[in-house]
Coordinates of C-alpha atoms in Angstrom, one line a residue:
M1 CA 13.3 -0.1 -27.9
A2 CA 12.2 3.1 -29.7
T3 CA 14.1 4.6 -32.6
V4 CA 14.3 8.3 -33.5
N5 CA 14.8 10.0 -36.8
F6 CA 16.6 13.3 -36.7
V7 CA 14.5 15.7 -38.8
N8 CA 17.4 18.1 -38.8
P9 CA 20.6 16.0 -38.5
V10 CA 22.5 18.7 -36.7
F11 CA 23.5 18.4 -33.0
N12 CA 24.6 21.5 -31.1
R13 CA 27.2 21.3 -28.3
S14 CA 27.2 25.1 -27.6
G15 CA 26.4 28.3 -29.1
N16 CA 29.7 28.5 -30.9
H17 CA 29.9 25.2 -32.6
S18 CA 28.1 22.0 -33.3
F19 CA 28.6 18.6 -34.8
D20 CA 27.1 17.6 -38.2
F21 CA 25.7 14.1 -38.0
S22 CA 24.7 13.9 -41.7
A23 CA 27.2 11.1 -42.1
I24 CA 25.9 9.0 -39.2
S25 CA 25.9 5.4 -40.4
E26 CA 23.1 4.1 -38.2
T27 CA 20.0 5.6 -36.9
P28 CA 20.5 6.7 -33.2
V29 CA 18.6 4.4 -30.9
I30 CA 17.1 5.5 -27.5
D31 CA 16.3 2.7 -25.2
V32 CA 13.5 3.7 -22.7
G33 CA 12.3 0.2 -22.2
K34 CA 14.7 -0.9 -19.5
V35 CA 13.0 -0.3 -16.1
L36 CA 15.2 -2.0 -13.7
N37 CA 12.7 -2.6 -10.9
N38 CA 9.7 -3.4 -13.0
P39 CA 10.8 -4.5 -16.5
K40 CA 7.6 -6.3 -17.4
D41 CA 4.8 -3.8 -17.5
R42 CA 6.7 -0.5 -17.4
L43 CA 4.8 0.8 -14.5
V44 CA 7.3 3.1 -12.8
K45 CA 7.0 3.6 -9.1
V46 CA 8.7 5.9 -6.7
G47 CA 12.3 4.7 -6.3
D48 CA 12.3 2.8 -9.6
I49 CA 15.2 3.5 -12.0
I50 CA 15.0 4.1 -15.7
Y51 CA 18.1 3.4 -17.7
L52 CA 18.4 5.7 -20.7
T53 CA 20.9 4.8 -23.4
I54 CA 21.5 6.8 -26.5
S55 CA 24.0 5.2 -29.0
F56 CA 25.0 5.8 -32.6
R57 CA 27.9 5.3 -35.0
A58 CA 30.0 8.3 -35.9
D59 CA 31.7 8.1 -39.4
N60 CA 33.4 11.1 -40.9
V61 CA 31.9 13.5 -38.5
S62 CA 32.6 17.2 -39.1
K63 CA 31.8 20.3 -37.1
S64 CA 29.1 22.7 -37.9
T65 CA 28.3 26.2 -36.6
N66 CA 24.6 26.6 -37.3
G67 CA 23.9 27.1 -33.6
Q68 CA 21.2 24.4 -33.1
H69 CA 20.8 21.8 -30.4
L70 CA 18.7 18.8 -29.9
P71 CA 16.5 18.2 -26.8
S72 CA 14.9 14.9 -26.0
F73 CA 11.5 14.5 -24.2
F74 CA 10.1 11.6 -22.3
V75 CA 6.5 11.7 -21.3
F76 CA 5.3 10.2 -18.0
Y77 CA 1.7 9.7 -17.1
S78 CA 0.4 9.6 -13.5
P79 CA -2.5 7.1 -13.3
A80 CA -3.9 9.1 -10.3
D81 CA -4.7 12.2 -12.3
D82 CA -3.8 11.3 -15.9
K83 CA -1.5 14.3 -15.9
E84 CA 1.2 14.5 -18.5
L85 CA 4.6 15.0 -16.8
K86 CA 7.5 15.8 -19.1
V87 CA 11.1 15.2 -18.4
K88 CA 13.5 16.9 -20.8
Y89 CA 17.0 15.6 -21.5
I90 CA 19.7 17.8 -23.2
F91 CA 23.4 17.5 -23.7
D92 CA 25.4 19.5 -21.4
A93 CA 27.2 22.4 -23.2
A94 CA 29.8 22.6 -20.4
S95 CA 31.3 19.2 -21.2
P96 CA 32.0 18.8 -25.0
I97 CA 31.1 15.4 -26.2
L98 CA 34.0 13.5 -27.8
I99 CA 33.6 11.9 -31.2
P100 CA 36.8 9.9 -31.3
N101 CA 38.6 10.8 -34.5
G102 CA 35.3 10.4 -36.4
E103 CA 36.4 7.0 -37.6
G104 CA 33.4 4.8 -37.1
D105 CA 33.7 4.5 -33.3
D106 CA 30.7 3.8 -31.2
V107 CA 29.4 6.7 -29.2
I108 CA 27.2 5.8 -26.2
L109 CA 25.6 8.2 -23.7
E110 CA 24.0 6.7 -20.7
C111 CA 21.8 8.3 -18.0
L112 CA 20.7 6.5 -14.9
L113 CA 17.5 8.1 -13.6
D114 CA 16.1 7.7 -10.1
L115 CA 12.4 8.6 -10.4
A116 CA 11.1 10.5 -7.5
D117 CA 9.1 13.8 -8.1
L118 CA 7.8 14.4 -11.6
A119 CA 4.7 16.3 -10.4
S120 CA 6.5 19.7 -10.6
G121 CA 6.0 19.7 -14.4
E122 CA 8.8 19.9 -16.9
K123 CA 12.2 18.9 -15.6
V124 CA 15.6 19.3 -17.3
I125 CA 18.2 16.7 -16.8
Q126 CA 21.6 17.1 -18.5
L127 CA 23.4 14.2 -20.2
R128 CA 27.1 15.0 -19.9
G129 CA 29.7 13.9 -22.4
F130 CA 33.1 12.8 -21.3
D131 CA 36.5 13.6 -22.8
K132 CA 37.9 10.1 -22.7
E133 CA 35.2 7.5 -22.6
P134 CA 31.4 7.2 -22.3
G135 CA 30.1 7.5 -18.8
K136 CA 27.0 7.4 -16.6
I137 CA 25.1 10.3 -15.1
R138 CA 23.0 9.8 -11.9
E139 CA 20.3 12.5 -11.3
V140 CA 17.9 12.2 -8.4
L141 CA 14.4 13.5 -9.0
L142 CA 12.1 14.3 -6.1
A143 CA 8.8 12.3 -6.1
E144 CA 5.3 13.3 -5.0
S145 CA 3.0 10.6 -6.4
D146 CA 3.2 7.0 -7.2
P147 CA 3.2 5.3 -9.7
F148 CA 4.0 6.8 -13.2
Y149 CA 3.6 5.1 -16.5
V150 CA 6.4 5.8 -19.0
Q151 CA 5.3 6.2 -22.6
Q152 CA 7.6 4.2 -24.8
S153 CA 8.3 7.0 -27.3
L154 CA 9.6 10.6 -27.6
A155 CA 7.2 13.5 -27.7
E156 CA 7.5 15.8 -30.6
F157 CA 8.6 19.3 -29.5
M158 CA 8.5 22.4 -31.8
Q159 CA 10.4 25.5 -31.0
P160 CA 12.4 28.0 -33.0
N161 CA 16.1 27.1 -33.4
I162 CA 15.6 23.6 -31.9
A163 CA 15.9 20.4 -34.0
N164 CA 12.7 18.5 -34.1
Q165 CA 12.3 14.8 -33.3
G166 CA 9.7 12.5 -34.9
I167 CA 8.9 9.0 -33.9
S168 CA 10.4 6.5 -36.4
D169 CA 8.4 4.0 -38.3
E170 CA 11.4 1.8 -38.7
T171 CA 11.2 0.2 -35.3
G172 CA 11.0 -3.3 -36.6
L173 CA 14.0 -2.9 -38.8
N174 CA 16.1 -1.5 -36.0
R175 CA 15.0 -4.3 -33.7
D176 CA 16.1 -6.8 -36.2
R177 CA 19.5 -5.1 -36.4
I178 CA 20.1 -5.5 -32.7
N179 CA 18.7 -9.0 -32.8
N180 CA 15.6 -8.2 -30.7
P181 CA 12.2 -9.8 -31.2
T182 CA 9.8 -7.9 -33.4
Y183 CA 6.6 -8.7 -31.5
F184 CA 4.9 -6.1 -29.3
P185 CA 2.8 -6.9 -26.2
V186 CA -0.6 -5.3 -26.4
G187 CA -3.0 -4.9 -23.4
L188 CA -5.7 -2.8 -22.0
Q189 CA -5.1 -0.6 -19.0
P190 CA -7.8 0.3 -16.4
V191 CA -8.9 3.9 -16.5
N192 CA -7.7 5.5 -13.3
P193 CA -9.5 8.4 -11.7
L194 CA -7.8 11.8 -11.4
Y195 CA -5.6 12.3 -8.4
T196 CA -7.2 14.1 -5.4
K197 CA -5.5 15.6 -2.4
D198 CA -7.3 13.7 0.2
V199 CA -5.1 10.7 -0.5
K200 CA -2.7 12.4 2.0
L201 CA -5.4 12.2 4.7
W202 CA -5.9 8.5 4.0
E203 CA -2.2 7.8 4.2
A204 CA -2.1 9.6 7.6
I205 CA -5.1 7.5 8.8
R206 CA -3.5 4.3 7.7
D207 CA -0.2 5.1 9.3
A208 CA -1.8 6.3 12.5
T209 CA -3.9 3.1 12.9
E210 CA -0.8 0.9 12.1
A211 CA 1.2 2.8 14.8
L212 CA -1.4 1.7 17.4
S213 CA -1.3 -2.0 16.3
F214 CA -0.8 -4.7 18.9
R215 CA 2.5 -5.6 17.3
N216 CA 3.9 -2.1 17.9
Y217 CA 2.4 -2.0 21.4
Y218 CA 3.9 -5.4 22.3
D219 CA 7.3 -4.3 21.1
F220 CA 7.0 -1.1 23.0
M221 CA 6.2 -2.9 26.3
N222 CA 9.0 -5.4 25.7
V223 CA 11.5 -2.5 25.3
I224 CA 10.4 -1.0 28.6
F225 CA 9.8 -4.1 30.8
C226 CA 12.0 -6.7 29.1
G227 CA 15.0 -4.7 28.1
E228 CA 14.7 -5.7 24.4
D229 CA 16.7 -3.6 22.0
I230 CA 14.0 -2.6 19.5
P231 CA 14.0 0.9 18.0
I232 CA 10.9 2.8 18.7
D233 CA 9.7 6.1 17.2
H234 CA 9.2 9.2 19.3
E235 CA 11.3 7.8 22.2
S236 CA 11.9 11.2 23.8
Q237 CA 8.2 12.0 23.7
F238 CA 7.4 8.6 25.3
Q239 CA 9.9 9.3 28.1
K240 CA 8.4 12.7 28.8
E241 CA 4.8 11.3 28.8
L242 CA 5.8 8.4 31.1
K243 CA 7.4 10.8 33.6
R244 CA 4.2 13.0 33.6
L245 CA 1.8 10.0 34.0
K246 CA 3.9 8.3 36.7
K247 CA 3.5 11.4 38.9
R248 CA -0.3 11.6 38.4
R249 CA -1.6 8.1 38.0
K250 CA -2.0 6.6 41.4
L251 CA -3.9 3.5 42.7
P252 CA -5.2 3.4 46.3
F253 CA -4.3 -0.3 46.7
N254 CA -1.5 -2.3 48.2
D255 CA 1.0 -4.0 46.0
T256 CA -0.3 -2.8 42.7
D257 CA 2.8 -1.0 41.4
A258 CA 3.5 -3.6 38.7
Y259 CA 0.0 -3.2 37.2
R260 CA 0.2 0.5 37.6
S261 CA 3.4 0.6 35.6
I262 CA 1.7 -1.4 32.8
K263 CA -1.3 0.9 32.9
I264 CA 0.9 4.0 32.6
A265 CA 3.0 2.6 29.8
T266 CA -0.1 1.6 27.8
E267 CA -1.7 5.1 28.2
A268 CA 1.6 6.7 27.1
F269 CA 1.7 4.5 24.1
V270 CA -1.8 5.5 22.9
M271 CA -1.5 9.2 23.8
V272 CA 1.9 9.8 22.1
N273 CA 0.9 7.9 19.0
L274 CA -2.3 9.9 18.7
A275 CA -0.4 13.1 19.1
N276 CA 1.9 12.1 16.2
S277 CA -0.8 10.8 13.9
T278 CA -1.2 14.0 11.8
G279 CA 1.2 12.8 9.0
D280 CA 2.3 14.9 6.1
L281 CA -0.8 16.8 5.1
S282 CA 0.9 19.7 3.3
G283 CA -1.3 21.0 0.5
Y284 CA -4.4 19.4 2.1
L285 CA -4.9 21.4 5.3
Q286 CA -6.9 24.6 5.5
T287 CA -6.0 27.7 7.5
V288 CA -8.3 29.1 10.1
S289 CA -7.9 31.8 12.7
D290 CA -9.7 33.5 15.6
S291 CA -10.3 37.0 16.8
N292 CA -6.9 37.0 18.7
G293 CA -5.0 36.3 15.5
E294 CA -4.2 32.7 16.4
V295 CA -3.8 30.7 13.1
L296 CA -4.2 26.9 12.8
Q297 CA -3.8 24.4 10.0
I298 CA -6.7 21.9 10.2
I299 CA -8.3 19.3 7.9
P300 CA -11.2 20.4 5.7
Y301 CA -13.8 18.5 7.6
L302 CA -12.9 20.3 10.9
A303 CA -12.6 23.6 9.0
I304 CA -16.3 23.2 8.2
I305 CA -17.1 22.7 11.9
R306 CA -14.8 25.7 12.8
N307 CA -16.7 28.0 10.4
K308 CA -19.9 27.1 12.2
L309 CA -18.3 28.2 15.4
S310 CA -16.4 31.2 14.0
D311 CA -17.4 33.4 16.9
I312 CA -15.6 31.2 19.4
D313 CA -11.8 31.7 20.0
F314 CA -9.3 28.9 20.4
K315 CA -8.3 27.6 23.9
S316 CA -4.7 26.6 23.9
T317 CA -4.0 26.1 27.6
S318 CA -5.5 23.1 29.2
F319 CA -7.1 23.2 32.7
E320 CA -4.3 20.9 33.9
D321 CA -1.5 23.2 32.7
A322 CA -3.4 26.3 34.0
L323 CA -3.5 24.7 37.5
S324 CA 0.2 23.8 37.4
N325 CA 1.1 27.3 36.3
F326 CA -0.9 28.8 39.1
I327 CA 0.7 26.5 41.7
D328 CA 4.2 27.1 40.3
S329 CA 4.5 30.7 39.4
S330 CA 7.9 30.2 37.9
N331 CA 6.3 28.5 34.9
G332 CA 4.6 31.7 34.0
R333 CA 0.9 32.2 33.7
V334 CA -0.4 32.5 30.1
A335 CA -3.5 34.6 29.5
D336 CA -6.1 32.4 27.8
T337 CA -9.8 32.1 27.5
C338 CA -11.6 29.8 29.9
F339 CA -14.1 29.0 27.2
G340 CA -13.3 28.1 23.6
I341 CA -12.4 25.5 21.1
I342 CA -9.6 23.2 22.3
S343 CA -6.9 24.0 19.7
E344 CA -5.0 20.7 20.3
R345 CA -8.0 18.6 19.4
I346 CA -9.0 20.5 16.3
Q347 CA -5.4 20.3 15.1
Q348 CA -4.9 16.7 16.0
P349 CA -8.0 14.6 15.3
I350 CA -8.3 11.4 17.3
Y351 CA -7.8 8.6 14.7
L352 CA -9.6 6.0 16.8
E353 CA -12.9 4.3 16.1
L354 CA -14.9 2.4 18.7
I355 CA -15.7 -0.2 16.1
W356 CA -12.3 -1.6 16.9
S357 CA -13.4 -2.2 20.5
Y358 CA -16.8 -3.6 19.4
W359 CA -15.4 -6.4 17.2
H360 CA -12.7 -7.3 19.8
E361 CA -15.5 -7.5 22.4
E362 CA -17.5 -9.7 20.1
S363 CA -14.5 -12.0 19.8
M364 CA -15.1 -12.7 23.5
M365 CA -11.6 -11.5 24.4
V366 CA -12.9 -9.2 27.2
Q367 CA -15.3 -11.9 28.5
G368 CA -12.4 -14.4 28.5
V369 CA -10.2 -12.1 30.6
N370 CA -13.1 -11.6 33.0
T371 CA -13.4 -15.4 33.5
I372 CA -9.7 -15.5 34.2
A373 CA -10.1 -12.7 36.8
R374 CA -13.0 -14.6 38.3
R375 CA -11.0 -17.8 38.6
F376 CA -8.0 -15.9 40.0
Q377 CA -10.3 -14.9 42.9
N378 CA -11.1 -18.6 43.4
I379 CA -14.7 -18.2 42.3
K380 CA -16.2 -21.3 40.6
G381 CA -17.7 -20.8 37.2
E382 CA -21.2 -21.8 36.2
G383 CA -21.9 -25.5 35.5
A384 CA -20.8 -28.7 37.1
V385 CA -17.2 -28.4 35.9
D386 CA -15.2 -25.1 35.8
P387 CA -13.4 -24.8 32.4
L388 CA -10.6 -23.0 34.2
A389 CA -10.3 -25.4 37.1
N390 CA -6.6 -25.9 36.5
L391 CA -5.7 -22.2 36.4
E392 CA -3.4 -21.8 39.4
V393 CA -0.9 -18.9 39.1
G394 CA 2.0 -19.2 41.5
P395 CA 3.1 -16.0 43.5
L396 CA 6.6 -16.3 42.0
R397 CA 5.4 -15.4 38.5
P398 CA 5.0 -11.8 37.4
L399 CA 1.5 -12.6 36.1
S400 CA 0.2 -13.2 39.6
N401 CA 0.9 -9.6 40.8
L402 CA -0.3 -8.2 37.4
M403 CA -3.7 -10.0 37.8
W404 CA -3.9 -8.8 41.4
G405 CA -3.6 -5.2 40.3
Y406 CA -6.0 -5.7 37.4
I407 CA -8.7 -7.0 39.7
Q408 CA -8.2 -4.3 42.2
D409 CA -8.6 -1.6 39.5
E410 CA -11.9 -3.0 38.2
Q411 CA -13.9 -0.1 39.6
H412 CA -11.9 2.3 37.4
R413 CA -12.6 0.5 34.1
L414 CA -15.4 1.0 31.7
T415 CA -18.3 -1.4 32.2
V416 CA -19.7 -3.5 29.4
R417 CA -23.0 -1.6 29.6
R418 CA -21.3 1.7 29.2
R419 CA -19.4 0.5 26.1
A420 CA -22.7 -1.0 24.8
Y421 CA -24.5 2.4 25.1
E422 CA -21.6 4.0 23.1
Y423 CA -21.6 1.3 20.4
D424 CA -25.3 2.1 19.9
H425 CA -24.7 5.8 19.9
H426 CA -21.9 5.6 17.3
Y427 CA -23.1 2.9 15.0
G428 CA -26.5 1.7 16.1
I429 CA -25.0 -1.7 17.0
T430 CA -25.6 -3.6 20.3
L431 CA -24.3 -6.6 22.2
Q432 CA -26.3 -9.6 23.3
G433 CA -26.3 -11.1 26.8
K434 CA -27.5 -10.8 30.3
A435 CA -25.1 -8.0 31.2
V436 CA -26.6 -5.7 28.5
S437 CA -30.3 -6.6 28.8
N438 CA -33.0 -3.9 29.2
M439 CA -30.8 -1.2 27.5
R440 CA -32.4 2.2 27.4
T441 CA -30.5 4.0 24.6
A442 CA -31.1 7.7 24.1
D443 CA -29.9 8.3 20.6
S444 CA -29.2 5.3 18.3
R445 CA -27.7 5.4 14.8
S446 CA -30.3 3.0 13.5
K447 CA -29.6 3.8 9.8
F448 CA -25.8 3.2 10.0
I449 CA -25.7 -0.6 9.3
E450 CA -27.9 -0.3 6.2
A451 CA -25.9 2.7 4.9
F452 CA -22.5 1.1 5.6
H453 CA -23.4 -2.2 4.1
M454 CA -24.8 -0.5 1.0
L455 CA -21.5 1.3 0.6
M456 CA -19.6 -2.0 0.9
N457 CA -21.9 -3.6 -1.7
L458 CA -21.4 -0.6 -4.1
C459 CA -17.7 -0.9 -3.7
M460 CA -17.8 -4.5 -4.8
K461 CA -19.7 -3.5 -7.9
F462 CA -17.2 -0.7 -8.6
Y463 CA -14.3 -3.2 -8.3
R464 CA -15.9 -5.5 -10.9
Q465 CA -16.2 -2.5 -13.3
Y466 CA -12.7 -1.3 -12.5
D467 CA -11.1 -4.7 -13.2
D468 CA -13.0 -4.9 -16.6
T469 CA -10.6 -2.8 -18.8
T470 CA -13.4 -2.3 -21.4
V471 CA -15.5 -0.4 -18.9
V472 CA -14.9 3.0 -17.1
A473 CA -15.9 2.4 -13.5
D474 CA -18.3 5.0 -12.2
G475 CA -17.6 6.4 -8.7
F476 CA -20.7 8.4 -8.5
P477 CA -22.8 5.9 -6.5
I478 CA -20.0 5.5 -4.0
M479 CA -19.8 9.2 -3.6
N480 CA -23.4 9.5 -2.5
A481 CA -23.1 6.4 -0.2
L482 CA -20.0 8.0 1.4
K483 CA -22.0 11.2 2.0
E484 CA -24.7 9.3 3.7
V485 CA -22.4 7.3 6.0
H486 CA -20.4 10.4 6.8
M487 CA -23.5 12.3 7.9
I488 CA -24.6 9.4 10.1
L489 CA -21.2 9.1 11.7
S490 CA -21.0 12.8 12.4
E491 CA -24.3 12.7 14.3
G492 CA -22.8 10.3 16.8
A493 CA -19.6 12.3 17.4
H494 CA -20.8 13.9 20.6
N495 CA -20.9 13.5 24.4
Q496 CA -18.4 10.7 25.3
Y497 CA -17.0 10.5 21.7
G498 CA -13.8 12.5 22.6
D499 CA -12.7 10.3 25.5
L500 CA -14.4 6.9 25.6
P501 CA -12.8 5.3 22.4
S502 CA -9.3 6.1 23.6
T503 CA -10.1 4.8 27.2
A504 CA -11.6 1.6 25.8
R505 CA -8.5 1.1 23.5
I506 CA -6.1 1.5 26.5
E507 CA -8.1 -1.0 28.6
M508 CA -8.3 -3.6 25.8
L509 CA -4.7 -3.3 24.8
M510 CA -3.8 -4.1 28.5
Q511 CA -6.1 -7.1 28.4
Q512 CA -4.4 -8.3 25.2
Y513 CA -1.0 -7.8 26.9
L514 CA -2.1 -9.9 29.9
L515 CA -3.3 -12.7 27.6
A516 CA -0.1 -12.6 25.6
R517 CA 2.0 -13.3 28.8
P518 CA 3.9 -16.6 28.4
E519 CA 2.6 -17.9 31.7
F520 CA -0.8 -18.7 30.2
R521 CA 0.7 -21.4 28.1
E522 CA 0.9 -23.5 31.2
F523 CA -2.8 -23.1 32.0
L524 CA -4.5 -22.9 28.6
P525 CA -4.2 -25.8 26.1
T526 CA -3.5 -23.6 23.1
R527 CA -2.9 -25.0 19.6
Q528 CA 0.7 -24.2 18.8
M529 CA 0.5 -24.9 15.1
V530 CA -2.2 -22.3 14.3
P531 CA -0.4 -19.2 12.9
Y532 CA -2.1 -16.4 14.8
P533 CA -0.3 -13.1 14.0
E534 CA -0.7 -11.7 17.5
A535 CA 0.3 -13.5 20.8
W536 CA -3.0 -13.0 22.6
M537 CA -5.1 -14.7 19.9
D538 CA -4.5 -18.3 20.6
R539 CA -5.4 -17.7 24.3
A540 CA -8.7 -16.0 23.3
A541 CA -9.4 -18.9 20.9
V542 CA -8.9 -21.6 23.5
L543 CA -11.1 -19.6 26.0
N544 CA -13.9 -19.6 23.4
Q545 CA -13.4 -23.4 23.0
L546 CA -13.4 -24.1 26.7
H547 CA -16.5 -22.1 27.4
G548 CA -18.4 -23.3 24.3
W549 CA -18.5 -19.8 22.8
T550 CA -18.0 -19.0 19.1
K551 CA -15.9 -21.3 16.9
T552 CA -15.2 -18.6 14.4
S553 CA -11.5 -17.7 14.3
V554 CA -10.5 -14.8 16.5
L555 CA -8.5 -13.6 13.5
H556 CA -11.7 -12.6 11.6
F557 CA -12.9 -10.5 14.5
R558 CA -9.5 -8.8 14.7
D559 CA -9.7 -8.1 11.0
L560 CA -13.1 -6.6 11.3
G561 CA -11.9 -4.3 14.1
V562 CA -8.7 -3.2 12.3
F563 CA -10.0 -2.7 8.8
G564 CA -13.4 -1.4 9.9
E565 CA -11.6 1.3 11.9
Q566 CA -9.5 2.4 8.9
I567 CA -12.5 2.5 6.6
L568 CA -14.7 4.5 9.1
L569 CA -12.0 7.0 9.9
S570 CA -11.5 7.8 6.3
I571 CA -15.3 8.4 6.0
R572 CA -15.6 10.4 9.3
F573 CA -12.8 12.8 8.7
G574 CA -13.2 13.3 5.0
A575 CA -15.1 16.4 4.0
W576 CA -17.6 14.3 2.0
S577 CA -20.5 16.7 2.5
T578 CA -18.8 19.2 0.1
V579 CA -17.6 16.6 -2.5
F580 CA -19.2 16.5 -5.9
N581 CA -16.4 14.9 -7.8
R582 CA -16.9 11.2 -8.5
D583 CA -13.1 10.8 -9.0
Q584 CA -12.7 11.5 -5.3
A585 CA -15.0 8.7 -4.3
A586 CA -13.4 6.4 -6.9
N587 CA -9.9 7.2 -5.5
W588 CA -11.3 6.3 -2.0
A589 CA -12.5 3.0 -3.2
I590 CA -9.3 2.1 -4.9
F591 CA -7.1 3.3 -2.0
W592 CA -9.0 1.3 0.6
R593 CA -9.7 -1.7 -1.6
P594 CA -7.6 -4.2 0.5
Q595 CA -9.3 -3.1 3.7
I596 CA -12.8 -3.1 2.2
Q597 CA -12.5 -6.5 0.6
N598 CA -10.9 -8.0 3.7
Y599 CA -13.6 -6.5 5.9
M600 CA -16.3 -8.0 3.7
H601 CA -14.6 -11.4 3.8
A602 CA -14.2 -11.3 7.6
Y603 CA -17.9 -10.2 8.0
R604 CA -19.1 -13.2 6.0
A605 CA -16.8 -15.5 8.0
V606 CA -18.2 -14.1 11.3
T607 CA -21.9 -13.6 10.5
G608 CA -22.5 -15.7 7.4
V609 CA -23.8 -12.6 5.6
D610 CA -22.3 -12.0 2.1
L611 CA -22.1 -8.2 1.5
T612 CA -20.9 -8.7 -2.1
R613 CA -24.1 -10.1 -3.6
E614 CA -25.5 -8.5 -6.7
D615 CA -28.4 -10.9 -7.4
G616 CA -31.1 -8.4 -6.3
A617 CA -30.9 -9.4 -2.7
V618 CA -31.9 -6.9 -0.1
I619 CA -29.0 -5.3 1.7
D620 CA -28.6 -6.9 5.2
A621 CA -29.4 -4.4 7.9
Q622 CA -29.7 -6.7 10.9
Q623 CA -27.5 -6.3 14.0
P624 CA -24.2 -8.3 13.8
S625 CA -24.9 -9.6 17.3
T626 CA -28.2 -11.1 16.0
H627 CA -26.3 -13.1 13.4
L628 CA -23.7 -14.1 16.0
L629 CA -26.4 -15.4 18.4
R630 CA -28.0 -17.3 15.5
R631 CA -24.7 -18.9 14.6
L632 CA -24.0 -19.8 18.2
K633 CA -27.4 -21.6 18.5
E634 CA -26.7 -23.4 15.2
Q635 CA -23.3 -24.4 16.6
K636 CA -24.8 -25.8 19.8
T637 CA -27.6 -27.6 17.9
A638 CA -25.0 -29.3 15.6
R639 CA -23.2 -30.9 18.6

């Protein structure tokens, strides 16, 4: 509750007349403390409602004609950029306020505010009076950033012919009058870095990766093949892509239509979601053009690449469309360069990271599906007893035909060696095992692990400083670490980078879908009470147990893939080589804090390495697969 003294006790209703409140019997009170959605700490977020009440007693009120009026200012602060955002409230001259007979009646004006967009600067909201009784006004403000901190006071505003307001020092007295407690909560607030525009890019990356999650994929497949009534986004685009792929994706094998349908649906799911992953990047994108006058809006990182290739025009027609147009002249042939920058790819970055596939492969999910495919072909596994000896899928079950098509299509899938070469090219990480022995890698990112783990460690130091409200956390070390990781990642973005990650994602999503099939409950002794969030996980876990592989929960490997992908995408596609503002790096660390801390926890659970240590320990730069192999040997020794 904040009270206000009227320096000039004259309140104007219009230019022709005003009310003289010199006889007001009680100091007007303005309640800005009632935040309906968050009453405790007054941290106002988008969609929150502030309830503004102005009340006073009117005794022997008389009219005056001095032509003054009284504005009220509330000041909001955005923690993102510490920018002062003013919201101004005035009484509406079009609706004269009623002072009932001036005989000591209560006069209450109320304004219900829906906070949305204060970033446009000063905003005028009118409080309207009513002829018969006090009422409520609802005004919707558009919102750009979130959250805002409302200052519990009125800002002094000085202009000619405007009555001034000062903050009252009688707050305690007025609190006593209304029977409110007189104590005031006091606390320190963390110092937030200034807002930076690349937050929009991070939001787009987060939304894009969540759109490709297994949960959304499984729902999508159930809508198509199980007839479930689940709303899906971009349904018309999915239908169009499914029609296109159904005509072009053929398998030269008998009785593989069921598997072919699964394959087409999975590819459509990935491709359509990637095409709609740009998000709302207004105010962040940069404009580029070519010699033909074609103008594109692209992210700053790709704008830097475009400037290096400024002599090359854009290519907007694909070879596939050009061939179709040539065959069917009714489509019309579009003149386009045969050589140039693919405009679709520079406008729509592929928000996929191969690290997602790497950690899912380390969970032994792919190897587990391979053992099922081997047993499906009636090939006995190594050892005296086959762990999958009881796997007998009847021909009446849909899984039987799906597995048949999956095995027939093996020659068209990526091999483990091919993925391993790409893991090394992107991140300098490798797999362990007979299938990937004697690898001859051409260009390894040998410095990536050290640089990335150093970044994670610096983030943990930053969080400790940020949580200490007596310290201003410094984002400068994080900024330099981000630059280093960004440059290393960009070196690996060549050759198969544009196609292999999406192909690996499609294949592994299909493997997860097969494992999630309910038929496997009959063959694999899963633990039903373990709350795995995705249906394929308990199958992968029991395969690990049956074959004597890792005992680490599959959930940790999944978290490493999901969170690692989001973190690396925000580093890869940010224009970090041109950043010199530590606030930008601090914002990055704060925005991705849940993902970073979950990644470090999952990494410790999987490898036993703690990336958060600050006791002077050397940053671990060993291969994750080396730690996994060591833990597997320890696991077997402990039996």
